[in-house]
Each structure stands twice: as structure tokens, then as C-alpha cells.
mmCIF file of C-alpha atoms and ligand atoms in Angstrom:
data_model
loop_
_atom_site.group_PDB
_atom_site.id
_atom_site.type_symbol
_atom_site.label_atom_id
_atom_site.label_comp_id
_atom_site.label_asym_id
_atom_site.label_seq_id
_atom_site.Cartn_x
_atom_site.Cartn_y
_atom_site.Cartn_z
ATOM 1 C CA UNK I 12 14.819 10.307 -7.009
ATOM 2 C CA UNK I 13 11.544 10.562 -8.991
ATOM 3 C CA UNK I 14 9.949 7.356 -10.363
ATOM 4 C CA UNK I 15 9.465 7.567 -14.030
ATOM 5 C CA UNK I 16 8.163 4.642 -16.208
ATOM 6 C CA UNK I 17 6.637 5.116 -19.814
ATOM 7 C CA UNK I 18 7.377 1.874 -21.805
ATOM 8 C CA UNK I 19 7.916 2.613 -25.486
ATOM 9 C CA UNK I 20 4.858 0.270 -26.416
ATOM 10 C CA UNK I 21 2.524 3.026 -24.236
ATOM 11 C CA UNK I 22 2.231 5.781 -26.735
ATOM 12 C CA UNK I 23 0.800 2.948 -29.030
ATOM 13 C CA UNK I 24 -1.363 2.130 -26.063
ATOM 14 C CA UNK I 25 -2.551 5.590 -26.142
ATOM 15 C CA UNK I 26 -3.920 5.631 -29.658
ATOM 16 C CA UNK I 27 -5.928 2.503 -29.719
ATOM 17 C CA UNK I 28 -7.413 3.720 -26.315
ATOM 18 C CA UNK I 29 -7.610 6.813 -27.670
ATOM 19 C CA UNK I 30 -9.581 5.265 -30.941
ATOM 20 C CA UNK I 31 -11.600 2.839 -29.021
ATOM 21 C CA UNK I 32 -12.933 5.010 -26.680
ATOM 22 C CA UNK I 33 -14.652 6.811 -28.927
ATOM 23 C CA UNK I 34 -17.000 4.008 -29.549
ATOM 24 C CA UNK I 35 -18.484 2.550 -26.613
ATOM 25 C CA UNK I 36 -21.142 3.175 -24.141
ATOM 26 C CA UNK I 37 -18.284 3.833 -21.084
ATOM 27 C CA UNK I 38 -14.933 2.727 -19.571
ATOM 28 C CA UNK I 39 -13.436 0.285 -16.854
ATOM 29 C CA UNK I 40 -10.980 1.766 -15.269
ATOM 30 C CA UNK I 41 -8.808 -0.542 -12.835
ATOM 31 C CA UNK I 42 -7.489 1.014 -9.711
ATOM 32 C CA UNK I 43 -4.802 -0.722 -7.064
ATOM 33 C CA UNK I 44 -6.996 -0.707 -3.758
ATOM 34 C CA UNK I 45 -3.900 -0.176 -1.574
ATOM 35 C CA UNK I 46 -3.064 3.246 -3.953
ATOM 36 C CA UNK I 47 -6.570 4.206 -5.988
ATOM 37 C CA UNK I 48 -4.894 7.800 -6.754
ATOM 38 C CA UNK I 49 -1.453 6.799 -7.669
ATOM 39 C CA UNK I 50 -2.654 4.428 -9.774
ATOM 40 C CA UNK I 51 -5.338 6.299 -12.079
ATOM 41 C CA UNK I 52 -4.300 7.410 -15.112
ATOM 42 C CA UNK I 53 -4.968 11.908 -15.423
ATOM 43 C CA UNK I 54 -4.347 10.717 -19.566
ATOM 44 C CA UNK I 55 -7.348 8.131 -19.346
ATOM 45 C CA UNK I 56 -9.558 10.615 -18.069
ATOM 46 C CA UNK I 57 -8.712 12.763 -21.474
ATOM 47 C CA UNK I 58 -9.365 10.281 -23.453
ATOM 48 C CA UNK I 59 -12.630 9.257 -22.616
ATOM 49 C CA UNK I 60 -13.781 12.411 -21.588
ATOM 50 C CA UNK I 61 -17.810 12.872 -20.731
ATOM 51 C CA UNK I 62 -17.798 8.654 -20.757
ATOM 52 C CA UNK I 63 -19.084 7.028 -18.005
ATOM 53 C CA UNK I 64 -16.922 5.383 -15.759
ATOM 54 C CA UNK I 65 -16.780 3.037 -13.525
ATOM 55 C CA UNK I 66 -13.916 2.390 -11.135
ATOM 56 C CA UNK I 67 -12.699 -0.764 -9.678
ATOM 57 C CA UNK I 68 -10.663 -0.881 -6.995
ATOM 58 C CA UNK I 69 -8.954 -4.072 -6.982
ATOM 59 C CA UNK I 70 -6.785 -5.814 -4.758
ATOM 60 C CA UNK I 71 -8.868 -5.112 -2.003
ATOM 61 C CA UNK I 72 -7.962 -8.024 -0.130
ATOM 62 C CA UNK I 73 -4.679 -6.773 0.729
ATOM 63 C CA UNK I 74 -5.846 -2.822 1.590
ATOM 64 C CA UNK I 75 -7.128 -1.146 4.604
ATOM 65 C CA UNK I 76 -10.400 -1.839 4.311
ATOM 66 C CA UNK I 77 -11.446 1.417 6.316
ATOM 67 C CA UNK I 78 -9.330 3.423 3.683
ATOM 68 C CA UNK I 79 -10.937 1.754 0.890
ATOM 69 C CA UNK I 80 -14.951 2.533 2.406
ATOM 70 C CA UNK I 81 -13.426 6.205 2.521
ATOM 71 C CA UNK I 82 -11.757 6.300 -1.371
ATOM 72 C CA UNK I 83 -15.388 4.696 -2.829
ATOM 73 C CA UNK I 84 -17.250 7.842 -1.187
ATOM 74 C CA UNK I 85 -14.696 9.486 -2.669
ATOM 75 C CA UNK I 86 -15.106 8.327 -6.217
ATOM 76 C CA UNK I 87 -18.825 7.794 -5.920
ATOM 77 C CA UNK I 88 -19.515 11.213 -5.190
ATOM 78 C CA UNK I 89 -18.419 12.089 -8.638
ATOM 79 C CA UNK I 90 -20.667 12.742 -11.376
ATOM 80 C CA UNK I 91 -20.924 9.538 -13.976
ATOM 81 C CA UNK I 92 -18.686 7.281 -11.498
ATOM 82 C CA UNK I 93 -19.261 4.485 -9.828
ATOM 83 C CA UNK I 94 -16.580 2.937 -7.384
ATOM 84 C CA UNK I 95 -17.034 -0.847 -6.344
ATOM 85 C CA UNK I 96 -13.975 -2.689 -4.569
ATOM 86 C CA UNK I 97 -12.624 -6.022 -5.770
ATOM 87 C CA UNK I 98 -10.217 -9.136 -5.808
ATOM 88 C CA UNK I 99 -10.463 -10.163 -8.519
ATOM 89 C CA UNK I 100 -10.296 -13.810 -7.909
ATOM 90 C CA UNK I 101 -13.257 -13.771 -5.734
ATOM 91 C CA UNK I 102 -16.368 -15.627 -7.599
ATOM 92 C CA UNK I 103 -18.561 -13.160 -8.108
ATOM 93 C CA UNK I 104 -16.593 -10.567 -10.025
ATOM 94 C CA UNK I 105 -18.255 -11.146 -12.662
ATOM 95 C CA UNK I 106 -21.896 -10.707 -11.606
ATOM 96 C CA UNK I 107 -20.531 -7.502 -10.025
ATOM 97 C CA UNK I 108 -19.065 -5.759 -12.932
ATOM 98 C CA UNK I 109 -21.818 -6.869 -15.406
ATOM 99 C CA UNK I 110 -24.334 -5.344 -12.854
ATOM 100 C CA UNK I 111 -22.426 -1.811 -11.535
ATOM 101 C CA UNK I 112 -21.820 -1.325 -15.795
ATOM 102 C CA UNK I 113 -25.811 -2.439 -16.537
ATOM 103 C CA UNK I 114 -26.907 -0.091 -13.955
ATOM 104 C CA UNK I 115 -24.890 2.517 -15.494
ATOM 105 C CA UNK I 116 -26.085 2.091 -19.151
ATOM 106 C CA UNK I 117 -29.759 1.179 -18.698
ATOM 107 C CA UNK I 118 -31.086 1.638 -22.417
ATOM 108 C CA UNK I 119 -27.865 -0.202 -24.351
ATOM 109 C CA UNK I 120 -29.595 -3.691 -24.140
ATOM 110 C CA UNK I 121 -30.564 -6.219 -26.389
ATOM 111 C CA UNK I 122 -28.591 -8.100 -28.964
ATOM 112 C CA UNK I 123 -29.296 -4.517 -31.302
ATOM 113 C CA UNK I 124 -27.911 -2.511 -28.486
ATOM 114 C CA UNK I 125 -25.058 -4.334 -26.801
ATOM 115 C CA UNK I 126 -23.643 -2.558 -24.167
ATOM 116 C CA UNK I 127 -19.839 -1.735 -25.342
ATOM 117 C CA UNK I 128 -17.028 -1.211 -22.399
ATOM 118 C CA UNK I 129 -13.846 -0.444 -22.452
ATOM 119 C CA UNK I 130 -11.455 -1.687 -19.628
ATOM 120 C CA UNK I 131 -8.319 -0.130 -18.891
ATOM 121 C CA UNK I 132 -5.551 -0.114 -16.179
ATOM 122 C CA UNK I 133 -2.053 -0.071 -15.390
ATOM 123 C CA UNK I 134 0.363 -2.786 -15.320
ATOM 124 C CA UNK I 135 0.127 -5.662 -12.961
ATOM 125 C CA UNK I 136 -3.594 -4.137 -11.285
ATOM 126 C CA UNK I 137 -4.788 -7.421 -12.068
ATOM 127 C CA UNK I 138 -6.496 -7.367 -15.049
ATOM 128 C CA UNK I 139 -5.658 -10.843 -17.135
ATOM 129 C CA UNK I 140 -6.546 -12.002 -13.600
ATOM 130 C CA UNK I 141 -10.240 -10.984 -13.404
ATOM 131 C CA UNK I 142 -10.656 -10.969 -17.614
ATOM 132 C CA UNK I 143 -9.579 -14.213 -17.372
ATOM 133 C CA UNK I 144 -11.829 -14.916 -14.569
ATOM 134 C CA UNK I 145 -14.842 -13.379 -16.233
ATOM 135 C CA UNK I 146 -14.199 -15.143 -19.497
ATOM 136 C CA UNK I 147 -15.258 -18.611 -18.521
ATOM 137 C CA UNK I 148 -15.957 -20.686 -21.308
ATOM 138 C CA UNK I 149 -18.755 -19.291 -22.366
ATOM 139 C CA UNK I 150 -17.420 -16.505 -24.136
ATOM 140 C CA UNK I 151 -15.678 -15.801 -27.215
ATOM 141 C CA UNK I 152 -12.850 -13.565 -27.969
ATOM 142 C CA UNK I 153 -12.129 -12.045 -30.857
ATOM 143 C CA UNK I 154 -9.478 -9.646 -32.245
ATOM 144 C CA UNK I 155 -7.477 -9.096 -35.684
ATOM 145 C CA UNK I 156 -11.015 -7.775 -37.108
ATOM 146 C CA UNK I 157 -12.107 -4.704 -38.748
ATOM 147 C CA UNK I 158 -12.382 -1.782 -36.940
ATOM 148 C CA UNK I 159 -10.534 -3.955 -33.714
ATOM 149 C CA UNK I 160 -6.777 -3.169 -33.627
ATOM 150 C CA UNK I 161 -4.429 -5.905 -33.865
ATOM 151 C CA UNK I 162 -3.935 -6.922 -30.537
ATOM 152 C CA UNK I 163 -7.311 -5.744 -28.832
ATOM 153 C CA UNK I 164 -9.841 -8.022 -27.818
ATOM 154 C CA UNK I 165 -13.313 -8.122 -27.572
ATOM 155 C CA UNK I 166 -14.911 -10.408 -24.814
ATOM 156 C CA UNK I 167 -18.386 -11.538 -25.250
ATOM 157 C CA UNK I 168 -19.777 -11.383 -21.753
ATOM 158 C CA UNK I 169 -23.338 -11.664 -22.793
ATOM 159 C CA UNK I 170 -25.058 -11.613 -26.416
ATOM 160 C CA UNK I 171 -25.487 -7.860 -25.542
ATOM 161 C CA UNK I 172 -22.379 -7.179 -23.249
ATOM 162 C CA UNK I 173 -19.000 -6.140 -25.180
ATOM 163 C CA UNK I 174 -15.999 -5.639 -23.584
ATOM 164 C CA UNK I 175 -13.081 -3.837 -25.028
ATOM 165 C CA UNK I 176 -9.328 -5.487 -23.618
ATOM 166 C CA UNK I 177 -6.835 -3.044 -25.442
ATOM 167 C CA UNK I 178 -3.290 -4.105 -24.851
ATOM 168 C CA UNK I 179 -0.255 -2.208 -22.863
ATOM 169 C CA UNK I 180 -1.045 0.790 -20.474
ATOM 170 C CA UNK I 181 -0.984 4.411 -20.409
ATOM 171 C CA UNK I 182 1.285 5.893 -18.117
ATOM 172 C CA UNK I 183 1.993 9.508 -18.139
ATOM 173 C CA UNK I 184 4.597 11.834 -16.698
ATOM 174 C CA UNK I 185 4.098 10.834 -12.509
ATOM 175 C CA UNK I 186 3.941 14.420 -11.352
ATOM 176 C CA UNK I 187 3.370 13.086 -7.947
ATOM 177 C CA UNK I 188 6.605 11.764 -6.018
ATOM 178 C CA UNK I 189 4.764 9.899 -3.417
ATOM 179 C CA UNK I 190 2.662 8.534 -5.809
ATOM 180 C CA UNK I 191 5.531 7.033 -8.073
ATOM 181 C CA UNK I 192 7.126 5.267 -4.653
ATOM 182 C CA UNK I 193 3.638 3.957 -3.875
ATOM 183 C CA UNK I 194 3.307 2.481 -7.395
ATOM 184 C CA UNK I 195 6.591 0.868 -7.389
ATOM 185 C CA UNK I 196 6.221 -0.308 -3.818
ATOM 186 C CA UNK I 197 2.898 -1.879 -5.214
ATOM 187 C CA UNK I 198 5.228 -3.581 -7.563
ATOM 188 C CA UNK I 199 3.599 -1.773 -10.728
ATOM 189 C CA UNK I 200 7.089 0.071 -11.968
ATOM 190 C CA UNK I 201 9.592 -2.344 -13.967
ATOM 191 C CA UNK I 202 12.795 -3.514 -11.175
ATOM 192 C CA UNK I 203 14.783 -1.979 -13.914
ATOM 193 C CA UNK I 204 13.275 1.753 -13.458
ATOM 194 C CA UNK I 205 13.853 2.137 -9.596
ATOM 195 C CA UNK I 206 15.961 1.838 -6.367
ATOM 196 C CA UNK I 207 14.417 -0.767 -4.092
ATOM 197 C CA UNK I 208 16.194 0.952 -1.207
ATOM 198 C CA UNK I 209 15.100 4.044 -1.687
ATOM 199 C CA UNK I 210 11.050 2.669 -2.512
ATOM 200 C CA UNK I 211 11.865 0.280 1.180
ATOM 201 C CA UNK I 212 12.722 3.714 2.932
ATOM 202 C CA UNK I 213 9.813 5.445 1.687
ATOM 203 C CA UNK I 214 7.591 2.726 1.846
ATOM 204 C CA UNK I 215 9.150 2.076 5.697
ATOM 205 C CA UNK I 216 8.648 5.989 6.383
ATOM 206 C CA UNK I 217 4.951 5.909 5.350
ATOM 207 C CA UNK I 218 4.335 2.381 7.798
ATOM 208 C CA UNK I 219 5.989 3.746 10.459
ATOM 209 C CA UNK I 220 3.501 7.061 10.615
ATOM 210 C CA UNK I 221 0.639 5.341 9.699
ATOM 211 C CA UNK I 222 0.717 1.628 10.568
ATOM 212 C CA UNK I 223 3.289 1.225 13.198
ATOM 213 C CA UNK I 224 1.476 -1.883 15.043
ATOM 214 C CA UNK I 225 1.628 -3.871 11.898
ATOM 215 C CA UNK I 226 5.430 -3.031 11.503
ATOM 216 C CA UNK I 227 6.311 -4.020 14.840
ATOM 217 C CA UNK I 228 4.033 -7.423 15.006
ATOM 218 C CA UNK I 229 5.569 -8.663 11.644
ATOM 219 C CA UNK I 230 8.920 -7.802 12.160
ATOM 220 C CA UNK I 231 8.877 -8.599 16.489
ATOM 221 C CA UNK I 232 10.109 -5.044 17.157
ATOM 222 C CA UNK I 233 10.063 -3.923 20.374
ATOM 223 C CA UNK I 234 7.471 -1.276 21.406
ATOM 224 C CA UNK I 235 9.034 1.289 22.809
ATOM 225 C CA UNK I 236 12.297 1.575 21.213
ATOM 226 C CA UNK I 237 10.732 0.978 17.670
ATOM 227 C CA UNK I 238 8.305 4.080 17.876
ATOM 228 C CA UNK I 239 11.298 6.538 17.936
ATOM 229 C CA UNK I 240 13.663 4.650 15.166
ATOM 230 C CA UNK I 241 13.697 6.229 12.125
ATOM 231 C CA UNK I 242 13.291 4.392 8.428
ATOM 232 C CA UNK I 243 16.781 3.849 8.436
ATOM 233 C CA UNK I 244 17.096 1.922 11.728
ATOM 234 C CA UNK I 245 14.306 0.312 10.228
ATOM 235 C CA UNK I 246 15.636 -1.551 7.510
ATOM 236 C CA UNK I 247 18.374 -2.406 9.696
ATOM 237 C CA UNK I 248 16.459 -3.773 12.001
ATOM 238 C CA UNK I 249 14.691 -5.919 9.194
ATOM 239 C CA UNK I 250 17.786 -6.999 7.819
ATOM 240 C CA UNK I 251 19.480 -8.457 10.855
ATOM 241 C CA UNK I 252 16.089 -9.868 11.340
ATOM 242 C CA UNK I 253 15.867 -11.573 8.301
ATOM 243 C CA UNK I 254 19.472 -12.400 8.338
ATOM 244 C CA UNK I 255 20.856 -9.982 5.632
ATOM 245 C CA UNK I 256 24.067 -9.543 6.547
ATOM 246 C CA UNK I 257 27.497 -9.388 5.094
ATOM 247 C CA UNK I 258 30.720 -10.465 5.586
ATOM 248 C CA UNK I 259 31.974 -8.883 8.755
ATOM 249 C CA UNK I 260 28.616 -8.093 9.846
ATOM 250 C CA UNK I 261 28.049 -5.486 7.645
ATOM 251 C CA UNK I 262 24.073 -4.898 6.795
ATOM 252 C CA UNK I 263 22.736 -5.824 3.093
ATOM 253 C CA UNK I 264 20.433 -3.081 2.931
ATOM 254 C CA UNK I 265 19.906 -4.430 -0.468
ATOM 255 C CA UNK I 266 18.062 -7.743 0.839
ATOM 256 C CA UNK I 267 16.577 -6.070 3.427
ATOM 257 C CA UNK I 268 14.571 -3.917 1.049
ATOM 258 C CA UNK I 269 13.591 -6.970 -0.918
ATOM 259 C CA UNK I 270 12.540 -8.382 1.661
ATOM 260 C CA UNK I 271 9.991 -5.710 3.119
ATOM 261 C CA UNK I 272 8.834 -4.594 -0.409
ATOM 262 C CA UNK I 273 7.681 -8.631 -0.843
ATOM 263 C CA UNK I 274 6.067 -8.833 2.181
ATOM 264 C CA UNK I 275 4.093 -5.395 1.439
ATOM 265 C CA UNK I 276 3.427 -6.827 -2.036
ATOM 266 C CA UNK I 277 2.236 -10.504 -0.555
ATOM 267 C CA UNK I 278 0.140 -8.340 2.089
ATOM 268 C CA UNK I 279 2.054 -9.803 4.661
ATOM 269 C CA UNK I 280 2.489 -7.014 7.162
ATOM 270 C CA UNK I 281 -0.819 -6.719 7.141
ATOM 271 C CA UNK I 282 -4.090 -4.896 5.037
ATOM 272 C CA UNK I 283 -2.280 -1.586 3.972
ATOM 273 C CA UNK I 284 -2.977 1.561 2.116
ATOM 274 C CA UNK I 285 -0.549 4.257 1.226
ATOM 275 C CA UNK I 286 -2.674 7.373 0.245
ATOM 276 C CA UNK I 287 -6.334 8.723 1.687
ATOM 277 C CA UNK I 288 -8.077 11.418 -0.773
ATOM 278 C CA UNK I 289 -6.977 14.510 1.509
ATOM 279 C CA UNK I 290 -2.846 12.744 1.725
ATOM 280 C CA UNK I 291 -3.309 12.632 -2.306
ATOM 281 C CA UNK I 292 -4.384 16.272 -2.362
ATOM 282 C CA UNK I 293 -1.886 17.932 -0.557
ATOM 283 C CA UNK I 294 0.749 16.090 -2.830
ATOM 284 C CA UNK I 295 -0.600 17.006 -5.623
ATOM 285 C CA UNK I 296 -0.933 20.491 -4.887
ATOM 286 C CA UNK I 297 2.576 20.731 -3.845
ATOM 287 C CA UNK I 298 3.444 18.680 -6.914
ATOM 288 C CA UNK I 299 1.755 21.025 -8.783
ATOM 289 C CA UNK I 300 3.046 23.913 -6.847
ATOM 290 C CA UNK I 301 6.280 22.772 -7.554
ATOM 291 C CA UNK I 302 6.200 22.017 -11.843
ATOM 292 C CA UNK I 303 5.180 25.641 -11.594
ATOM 293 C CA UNK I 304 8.075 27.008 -9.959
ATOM 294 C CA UNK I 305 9.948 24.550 -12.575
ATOM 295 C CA UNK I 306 8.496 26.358 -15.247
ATOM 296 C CA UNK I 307 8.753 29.709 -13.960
ATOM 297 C CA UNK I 308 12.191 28.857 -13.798
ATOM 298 C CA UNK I 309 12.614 27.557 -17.010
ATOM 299 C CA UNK I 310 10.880 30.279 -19.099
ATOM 300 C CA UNK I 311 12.825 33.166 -17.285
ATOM 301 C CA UNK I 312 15.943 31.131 -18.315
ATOM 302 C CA UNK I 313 15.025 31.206 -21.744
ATOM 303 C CA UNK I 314 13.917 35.101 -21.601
ATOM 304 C CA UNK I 315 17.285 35.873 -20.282
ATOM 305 C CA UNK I 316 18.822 33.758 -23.373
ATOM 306 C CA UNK I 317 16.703 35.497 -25.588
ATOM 307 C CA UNK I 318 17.603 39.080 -24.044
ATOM 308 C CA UNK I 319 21.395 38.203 -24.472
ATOM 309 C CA UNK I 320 21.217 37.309 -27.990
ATOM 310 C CA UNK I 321 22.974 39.916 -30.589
ATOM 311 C CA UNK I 322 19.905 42.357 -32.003
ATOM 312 C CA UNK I 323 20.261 41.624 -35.370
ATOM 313 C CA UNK I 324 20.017 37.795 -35.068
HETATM 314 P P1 G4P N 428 -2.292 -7.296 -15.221
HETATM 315 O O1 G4P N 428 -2.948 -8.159 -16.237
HETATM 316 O O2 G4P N 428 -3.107 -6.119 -14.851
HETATM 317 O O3 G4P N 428 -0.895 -6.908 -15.557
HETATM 318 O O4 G4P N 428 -2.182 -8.128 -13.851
HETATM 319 P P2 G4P N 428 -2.352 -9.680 -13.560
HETATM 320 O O5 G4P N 428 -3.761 -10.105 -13.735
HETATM 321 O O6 G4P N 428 -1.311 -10.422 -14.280
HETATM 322 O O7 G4P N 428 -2.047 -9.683 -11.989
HETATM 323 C C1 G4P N 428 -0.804 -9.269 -11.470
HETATM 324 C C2 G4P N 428 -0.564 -9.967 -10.131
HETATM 325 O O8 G4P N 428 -1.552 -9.547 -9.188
HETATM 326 C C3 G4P N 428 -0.688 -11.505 -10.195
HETATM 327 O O9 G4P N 428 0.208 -12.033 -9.237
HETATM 328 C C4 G4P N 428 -2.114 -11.743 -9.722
HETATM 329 O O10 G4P N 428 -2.293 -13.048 -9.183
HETATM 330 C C5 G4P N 428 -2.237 -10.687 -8.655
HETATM 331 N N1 G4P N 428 -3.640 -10.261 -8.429
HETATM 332 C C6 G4P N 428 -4.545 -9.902 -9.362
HETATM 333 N N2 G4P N 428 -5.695 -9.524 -8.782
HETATM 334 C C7 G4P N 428 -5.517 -9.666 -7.456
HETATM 335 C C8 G4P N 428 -6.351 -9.412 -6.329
HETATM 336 O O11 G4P N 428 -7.497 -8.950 -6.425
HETATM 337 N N3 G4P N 428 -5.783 -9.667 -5.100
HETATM 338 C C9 G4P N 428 -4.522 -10.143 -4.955
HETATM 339 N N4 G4P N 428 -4.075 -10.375 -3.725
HETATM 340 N N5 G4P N 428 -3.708 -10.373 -5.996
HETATM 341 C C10 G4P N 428 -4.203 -10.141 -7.229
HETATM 342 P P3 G4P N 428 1.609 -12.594 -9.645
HETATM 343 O O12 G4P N 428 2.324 -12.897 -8.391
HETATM 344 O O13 G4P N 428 2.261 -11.669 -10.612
HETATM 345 O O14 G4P N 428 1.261 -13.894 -10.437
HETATM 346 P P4 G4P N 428 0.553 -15.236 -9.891
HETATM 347 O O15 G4P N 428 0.952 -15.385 -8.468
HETATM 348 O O16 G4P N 428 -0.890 -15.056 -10.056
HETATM 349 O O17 G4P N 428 1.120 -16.248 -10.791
#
């Protein structure tokens, strides 16, 4: 199975980002610390094209915080990026942002020159969370004005510090299989679009390669014999620990996933990241590899059609 999510509201979303972005100084972009890659948007980056952006990687309380030092040197070593890491609950967000954006955009200052930013990211990265946050009472918001679509907002932050809350997300084609399990591990991808067991497995393969102490502390798994069980023996494991089990013993693999995507989510198996820069490239070469071959495929299908087709048609 492939995850693949694209609310109907999202192709609106896409025009009024599309529209805003041509007006301000740069863009926000809001990244899931615990999957930075999976959860950028490739249609965002269109969009606002040759803008300055900054990325935030939020959430970091519950990532690897190791992993997270190595994606900001990977996203600061861009050109026109800047990477900071965030939870966005934490006090200071605010001073943060304003500053990392200011530092960005020295000359747009001044109650002339406001500096205008957009802020964009996917469902559920925590963005109400830190806008709200920011907000304070200070600031106005504004929206159902000229030139601001309906349901866009416009924060005040400062006299001279705009910020740009359009509505919905973007969310094109995932191309990357790994990176539409991490997403809906992360709890990002609507219940009604995926398979919890299958996400669990995946999510339980990835843990076992990667952050097997943490797997056996939280669920009190032996040492030795845990190392060689596969994801499988896994969730079985977790579900007679957890007591998911049905009538006549039988294992509710169901629960059992539940139960281990919640704890991921809740960061209770510990600080976790599912993707490094080089893990993200080699899927998405072999992603890409692979919607070539598709393609390939598809357009010698359709020369073959062509080729049987009577000559005078
Ligand atoms: P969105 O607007 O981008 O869709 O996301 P929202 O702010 O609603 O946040 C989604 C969930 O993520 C919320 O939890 C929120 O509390 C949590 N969250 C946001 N930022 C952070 C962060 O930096 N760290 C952690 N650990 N969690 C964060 P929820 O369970 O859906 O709601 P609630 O528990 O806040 O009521």
C-alpha cells in the first residue's frame, strides 16, 4: 500500500498560496522534526520559487535530537534557507521566529516597509499551536479584506511584521513510500486514508533497525530474543503486552497497532526520528527510479495501442 491523501479543499489551498506568495518578502515553511523530508511540501517550493525561506522544524521535543542537529546543517547549507528547531509551545517561539525572519529580510522595516511572511505547513505540524502562541493579545487579526482571501489571515506581529496564515494545506502526489508511512505514523494522514497495521509494521520495522533500545525499554522486551524478532513478532509481542487479545487468545493486531502508533505520536518510546538526509535520498531516488519505469511502461502501452489501431482511423 501507498499512502495517498489530497483533501478536496487542497487545490483551493494551492491557489491562495499560490496568489499570496507572490506578495511578500518570504515564506514559513513548517516541518515535523521527527520527519523534516516527508513532511515538506516539493509543490510549496514551486510556488514560492526564488523566496526566501525559512524552515521550522517543529516538534522537536519529541525527535532525536542528534538527527535534528544533522537535518538543520542540512537545510542551512542551502542557499536563502534558514533551519531553526522548535516546540512550539516553548516561550520563546516567538522571539525566535521574529528574529531568524528579521535577519533574513534586513531592509523590509519600518511601519512603510513591513516585513510580509507567509507561513505554511501540513496538517497537524502544529501550526494553530505556535500562531496561537505568537498571537498574544497584542495583535490583531484580520481577514475578509481586499486583496486577503476569505479565510486567510493576517497576524500583526509588530507594526512592521505581517504574517500571512492561509487556510488548508498543500499536499501533493507522495512519490515517496516511506515517506507517506512516516507521515501517517506522525499522525498527519486522515485515520480514514490508511491501514494502522500496516503504518505499526512499518513504523515497528524502522524502530527495530534504528532504535531497538527504546523498543525494548518501553515495551520490557527481552534483549536477546527481541533483537532477532521480526516486525511481526513485534506487534505481537505489544499486543499481549498491552493486553490485546481476543476471544480464545487470538491477537488484536488491530489494538496493538493503536497502541504503538499513540505512543510514537505521544513520544513515548522515546525522542525518535524516521528519516536522516542520506535515508531520504536513496528513497527518493528509487522512488524516482521507479515512476520512471511506471512511465516507461505506460507510454510503450499506449504506442503499442496506437500501432494496433486500423490505418485509416
Ligand atoms: P495544525 O494547526 O498544524 O494542524 O496543528 P495544531 O497546532 O493543531 O497541532 C496538532 C497537535 O500537535 C496538537 O495536539 C498540538 O498540541 C501538538 N503540537 C503542536 N506543536 C507541538 C510541539 O512542538 N510539540 C509537541 N509535542 N506537540 C505539539 P493534539 O493532541 O491534536 O491536541 P491538544 O493535545 O493540543 O489538544
Amino acid at each position: 500500500m501507498a499512502i495517498q491523501w489530497f483533501p478536496g479543499h487542497m487545490n483551493k489551498s494551492k491557489k491562495a498560496i499560490a496568489e499570496r506568495a507572490k506578495s511578500v518578502d518570504m515564506v514559513i515553511e513548517m516541518l515535523d522534526a521527527r520527519m523534516p523530508a516527508s513532511s515538506e511540501n516539493p509543490l510549496l517550493a514551486q510556488l514560492s520559487k526564488g523566496k526566501p525561506k525559512l524552515k521550522i522544524l517543529n516538534k522537536q521535543d519529541l525527535a532525536d535530537p542528534e538527527r535534528t542537529k544533522i537535518w538543520l546543517e542540512h537545510y542551512n547549507s542551502r542557499p536563502d534557507t534558514r533551519a531553526i528547531a522548535l516546540d512550539s509551545s516553548e516561550t520563546g517561539a516567538h522571539g525566535k521566529i521574529t528574529q531568524a525572519c528579521r535577519a533574513m529580510i534586513p531592509h523590509r522595516q519600518g511601519i512603510d516597509k513591513p516585513l510580509r511572511v507567509l507561513i505554511c505547513g501540513i496538517p497537524n505540524v502544529g501550526k494553530s499551536t505556535l500562531i496561537n502562541g505568537m498571537i498574544g493579545k497584542k495583535s490583531a487579526k484580520t481577514g475578509n479584506e481586499p486583496g486577503i482571501t476569505k479565510a486567510e489571515q493576517r497576524l500583526f506581529l509588530a507594526d512592521d511584521f505581517w504574517l500571512y496564515d492561509t487556510p488548508g494545506m498543500l499536499w501533493p502526489k507522495i512519490i515517496v513510500e516511506e515517506g507517506g508511512y512516516n507521515l501517517a505514523a506522525g499522525g498527519a494522514v486522515g485515520r480514514n486514508a490508511l491501514d494502522e497495521e500496516e503504518v505499526a509494521l512499518e513504523l515497528l520495522d524502522y524502530l527495530r533497525r534504528h532504535y531497538l533500545p527504546m523498543l525494548q525499554e518501553r515495551y520490557q522486551a527481552d534483549k536477546d530474543p527481541s533483537s532477532h524478532w521480526d516486525d511481526n513478532s513485534w506487534l505481537e509481542w505489544i499486543a499481549k503486552k498491552r493486553g490485546a487479545v481476543l476471544s480464545g487468545g487470538r491477537v488484536n493486531y488491530q489494538k496493538a497497532a493503536e497502541n504503538i502508533l499513540t505512543d510514537f505520536r505521544e513520544g513515548k518510546i522515546g525522542r525518535i526520528t524516521l528519516e536522516t538526509p542520506n535515508q531520504w535520498e536513496t528513497w527518493l531516488k528509487k522512488a524516482r527510479q521507479k515512476e520512471a519505469e511506471l512511465k516507461a511502461i505506460r507510454e510503450a502501452r499506449k504506442a503499442e495501442r496506437k500501432g494496433q489501431k486500423p490505418a485509416d482511423e
